[in-house]
């Protein structure tokens, strides 16, 4: 019975395209790459993430394809058409979410992006911005990264111990058979370099 109604999720990524499955759920938009005033996604990654979260279309099983089909989406574009960005734009995006989280009822911030670890988690500027969002009461979900399968391959900001860090798995192209699902070899794995 939990569908995400009354909650907004900020997708800090390459944008969110006006895909039929999610376009009606976009309640706010900010673009720190090109300054566009309308939601779009020249890469597709952010739209993919938004679809996993909020796709309201029903699948062949009669259930919504998204995890929270009634959630509101807030698109925050910080990565370019190739999927690259800078600490500066990502931190600006996180700050925008912090500045507007009460206005749009943002309770969750998704960061499906990764950077290389160069310091302890608490000294990294991007991680410090993420920890500030967590301290403000946001649930932060971050990608583990695609540098696996070896241990200690989780990147920034997934290496922050206060966030929910998500790896990757495959259904092995058998959607209705969960017995053959497995963690993909490219999915980053813990512990983090700081031992979490």
Short mmCIF file of N, CA and C in Angstrom, two decimals, residues 58-138:
data_model
loop_
_atom_site.label_atom_id
_atom_site.label_comp_id
_atom_site.label_asym_id
_atom_site.label_seq_id
_atom_site.Cartn_x
_atom_site.Cartn_y
_atom_site.Cartn_z
N UNK A 58 1.49 0.34 -15.88
CA UNK A 58 1.41 -1.04 -15.39
C UNK A 58 2.18 -1.98 -16.30
N UNK A 59 2.86 -2.94 -15.69
CA UNK A 59 3.55 -3.98 -16.43
C UNK A 59 2.61 -5.11 -16.80
N UNK A 60 3.15 -6.15 -17.38
CA UNK A 60 2.33 -7.29 -17.79
C UNK A 60 1.73 -8.03 -16.59
N UNK A 61 2.29 -7.80 -15.41
CA UNK A 61 1.75 -8.42 -14.19
C UNK A 61 0.62 -7.61 -13.58
N UNK A 62 0.30 -6.46 -14.20
CA UNK A 62 -0.77 -5.62 -13.68
C UNK A 62 -0.35 -4.68 -12.57
N UNK A 63 0.92 -4.72 -12.21
CA UNK A 63 1.46 -3.86 -11.16
C UNK A 63 2.22 -2.71 -11.80
N UNK A 64 2.30 -1.54 -11.12
CA UNK A 64 3.08 -0.42 -11.66
C UNK A 64 4.55 -0.82 -11.84
N UNK A 65 5.17 -0.33 -12.90
CA UNK A 65 6.57 -0.64 -13.17
C UNK A 65 7.52 0.08 -12.21
N UNK A 66 7.10 1.21 -11.65
CA UNK A 66 7.95 1.96 -10.73
C UNK A 66 7.79 1.50 -9.30
N UNK A 67 8.83 1.76 -8.50
CA UNK A 67 8.80 1.38 -7.09
C UNK A 67 7.81 2.23 -6.29
N UNK A 68 7.64 3.49 -6.68
CA UNK A 68 6.75 4.42 -5.97
C UNK A 68 5.98 5.22 -7.01
N UNK A 69 4.96 4.64 -7.64
CA UNK A 69 4.32 5.27 -8.79
C UNK A 69 3.57 6.57 -8.50
N UNK A 70 3.29 6.87 -7.23
CA UNK A 70 2.56 8.09 -6.90
C UNK A 70 3.47 9.21 -6.38
N UNK A 71 4.76 9.00 -6.44
CA UNK A 71 5.70 9.99 -5.94
C UNK A 71 5.79 11.17 -6.90
N UNK A 72 6.12 12.34 -6.37
CA UNK A 72 6.44 13.49 -7.21
C UNK A 72 7.93 13.45 -7.53
N UNK A 73 8.30 13.94 -8.71
CA UNK A 73 9.70 13.96 -9.11
C UNK A 73 10.20 15.39 -9.21
N UNK A 74 11.42 15.60 -8.76
CA UNK A 74 12.10 16.88 -8.90
C UNK A 74 13.38 16.60 -9.68
N UNK A 75 13.47 17.14 -10.88
CA UNK A 75 14.64 16.92 -11.71
C UNK A 75 15.70 17.97 -11.45
N UNK A 76 16.91 17.51 -11.17
CA UNK A 76 18.04 18.40 -10.94
C UNK A 76 19.17 17.95 -11.86
N UNK A 77 19.36 18.69 -12.96
CA UNK A 77 20.35 18.29 -13.96
C UNK A 77 21.73 18.83 -13.57
N UNK A 78 22.66 17.88 -13.33
CA UNK A 78 24.03 18.25 -12.95
C UNK A 78 25.07 17.56 -13.84
N UNK A 79 24.63 16.65 -14.71
CA UNK A 79 25.52 15.92 -15.60
C UNK A 79 25.16 16.23 -17.05
N UNK A 80 26.17 16.27 -17.93
CA UNK A 80 25.93 16.66 -19.32
C UNK A 80 25.42 15.51 -20.16
N UNK A 81 25.33 15.74 -21.47
CA UNK A 81 24.77 14.74 -22.38
C UNK A 81 25.61 13.47 -22.45
N UNK A 82 26.86 13.53 -22.04
CA UNK A 82 27.72 12.35 -22.00
C UNK A 82 27.72 11.69 -20.62
N UNK A 83 27.00 12.28 -19.68
CA UNK A 83 26.94 11.72 -18.34
C UNK A 83 28.04 12.18 -17.41
N UNK A 84 28.77 13.22 -17.82
CA UNK A 84 29.86 13.74 -17.00
C UNK A 84 29.46 15.05 -16.33
N UNK A 85 30.06 15.32 -15.19
CA UNK A 85 29.82 16.55 -14.47
C UNK A 85 31.01 16.90 -13.61
N UNK A 86 30.86 17.95 -12.85
CA UNK A 86 31.92 18.40 -11.95
C UNK A 86 31.40 18.39 -10.52
N UNK A 87 32.32 18.38 -9.59
CA UNK A 87 31.92 18.51 -8.19
C UNK A 87 31.11 19.79 -8.01
N UNK A 88 31.51 20.85 -8.69
CA UNK A 88 30.84 22.14 -8.54
C UNK A 88 29.35 22.04 -8.89
N UNK A 89 29.03 21.47 -10.06
CA UNK A 89 27.62 21.41 -10.45
C UNK A 89 26.83 20.45 -9.58
N UNK A 90 27.44 19.33 -9.19
CA UNK A 90 26.72 18.37 -8.34
C UNK A 90 26.45 19.00 -6.98
N UNK A 91 27.42 19.67 -6.40
CA UNK A 91 27.23 20.33 -5.11
C UNK A 91 26.19 21.45 -5.22
N UNK A 92 26.20 22.19 -6.33
CA UNK A 92 25.16 23.20 -6.55
C UNK A 92 23.78 22.56 -6.59
N UNK A 93 23.67 21.41 -7.25
CA UNK A 93 22.40 20.70 -7.31
C UNK A 93 21.94 20.25 -5.95
N UNK A 94 22.85 19.71 -5.15
CA UNK A 94 22.50 19.28 -3.79
C UNK A 94 22.05 20.47 -2.96
N UNK A 95 22.74 21.60 -3.09
CA UNK A 95 22.35 22.80 -2.36
C UNK A 95 20.96 23.28 -2.77
N UNK A 96 20.65 23.19 -4.08
CA UNK A 96 19.33 23.58 -4.56
C UNK A 96 18.26 22.69 -3.91
N UNK A 97 18.54 21.40 -3.83
CA UNK A 97 17.59 20.48 -3.19
C UNK A 97 17.40 20.87 -1.73
N UNK A 98 18.49 21.17 -1.04
CA UNK A 98 18.38 21.60 0.36
C UNK A 98 17.55 22.87 0.49
N UNK A 99 17.78 23.82 -0.42
CA UNK A 99 17.06 25.10 -0.36
C UNK A 99 15.57 24.96 -0.65
N UNK A 100 15.18 23.89 -1.38
CA UNK A 100 13.79 23.74 -1.82
C UNK A 100 13.10 22.50 -1.28
N UNK A 101 13.73 21.76 -0.37
CA UNK A 101 13.13 20.49 0.04
C UNK A 101 11.81 20.66 0.77
N UNK A 102 11.65 21.72 1.53
CA UNK A 102 10.37 21.93 2.22
C UNK A 102 9.31 22.41 1.24
N UNK A 103 9.68 23.26 0.30
CA UNK A 103 8.74 23.79 -0.68
C UNK A 103 8.09 22.68 -1.50
N UNK A 104 8.88 21.66 -1.90
CA UNK A 104 8.37 20.60 -2.77
C UNK A 104 8.16 19.27 -2.06
N UNK A 105 8.28 19.24 -0.74
CA UNK A 105 8.13 18.00 0.05
C UNK A 105 9.14 16.94 -0.37
N UNK A 106 10.36 17.38 -0.67
CA UNK A 106 11.43 16.43 -1.04
C UNK A 106 11.88 15.71 0.22
N UNK A 107 11.73 14.40 0.23
CA UNK A 107 12.16 13.59 1.37
C UNK A 107 13.29 12.65 1.00
N UNK A 108 13.48 12.45 -0.32
CA UNK A 108 14.51 11.52 -0.80
C UNK A 108 15.29 12.22 -1.90
N UNK A 109 16.61 12.04 -1.89
CA UNK A 109 17.47 12.55 -2.96
C UNK A 109 18.26 11.38 -3.53
N UNK A 110 18.15 11.17 -4.85
CA UNK A 110 18.86 10.08 -5.52
C UNK A 110 20.06 10.63 -6.29
N UNK A 111 21.21 10.04 -6.03
CA UNK A 111 22.46 10.40 -6.72
C UNK A 111 23.04 9.16 -7.38
N UNK A 112 22.57 8.85 -8.57
CA UNK A 112 23.10 7.70 -9.31
C UNK A 112 24.29 8.16 -10.13
N UNK A 113 25.31 8.59 -9.43
CA UNK A 113 26.54 9.08 -10.04
C UNK A 113 27.69 8.67 -9.13
N UNK A 114 28.89 8.70 -9.68
CA UNK A 114 30.03 8.21 -8.89
C UNK A 114 31.29 8.96 -9.28
N UNK A 115 32.14 9.18 -8.28
CA UNK A 115 33.47 9.76 -8.48
C UNK A 115 34.48 8.88 -7.75
N UNK A 116 35.73 9.02 -8.13
CA UNK A 116 36.80 8.24 -7.52
C UNK A 116 37.09 8.73 -6.11
N UNK A 117 37.35 7.80 -5.21
CA UNK A 117 37.69 8.13 -3.83
C UNK A 117 39.15 8.58 -3.78
N UNK A 118 39.37 9.79 -3.21
CA UNK A 118 40.74 10.32 -3.06
C UNK A 118 41.08 10.68 -1.62
N UNK A 119 40.13 10.51 -0.71
CA UNK A 119 40.35 10.92 0.68
C UNK A 119 39.40 10.14 1.57
N UNK A 120 39.55 10.27 2.89
CA UNK A 120 38.53 9.69 3.76
C UNK A 120 37.17 10.31 3.42
N UNK A 121 36.09 9.55 3.65
CA UNK A 121 34.77 10.02 3.22
C UNK A 121 34.43 11.39 3.77
N UNK A 122 34.83 11.67 5.01
CA UNK A 122 34.44 12.91 5.67
C UNK A 122 35.21 14.13 5.15
N UNK A 123 36.27 13.92 4.38
CA UNK A 123 37.05 15.05 3.86
C UNK A 123 36.69 15.42 2.43
N UNK A 124 35.94 14.59 1.74
CA UNK A 124 35.59 14.83 0.35
C UNK A 124 34.50 15.90 0.26
N UNK A 125 34.68 16.93 -0.58
CA UNK A 125 33.68 18.02 -0.65
C UNK A 125 32.29 17.55 -1.08
N UNK A 126 32.21 16.63 -2.03
CA UNK A 126 30.90 16.13 -2.45
C UNK A 126 30.24 15.34 -1.32
N UNK A 127 31.01 14.53 -0.64
CA UNK A 127 30.47 13.79 0.49
C UNK A 127 30.01 14.71 1.61
N UNK A 128 30.71 15.80 1.80
CA UNK A 128 30.31 16.76 2.84
C UNK A 128 28.95 17.38 2.49
N UNK A 129 28.72 17.65 1.20
CA UNK A 129 27.41 18.17 0.78
C UNK A 129 26.33 17.11 1.00
N UNK A 130 26.64 15.87 0.70
CA UNK A 130 25.69 14.78 0.91
C UNK A 130 25.38 14.63 2.40
N UNK A 131 26.39 14.72 3.24
CA UNK A 131 26.16 14.60 4.68
C UNK A 131 25.32 15.76 5.20
N UNK A 132 25.46 16.92 4.61
CA UNK A 132 24.64 18.07 5.00
C UNK A 132 23.17 17.79 4.66
N UNK A 133 22.92 17.19 3.49
CA UNK A 133 21.55 16.84 3.11
C UNK A 133 20.99 15.80 4.08
N UNK A 134 21.79 14.82 4.42
CA UNK A 134 21.36 13.80 5.38
C UNK A 134 21.04 14.44 6.73
N UNK A 135 21.89 15.37 7.18
CA UNK A 135 21.68 16.04 8.47
C UNK A 135 20.40 16.89 8.45
N UNK A 136 19.99 17.33 7.26
CA UNK A 136 18.76 18.10 7.13
C UNK A 136 17.52 17.21 7.11
N UNK A 137 17.71 15.90 7.16
CA UNK A 137 16.59 14.97 7.24
C UNK A 137 16.25 14.27 5.95
N UNK A 138 17.03 14.47 4.89
CA UNK A 138 16.75 13.79 3.63
C UNK A 138 17.31 12.37 3.65
#
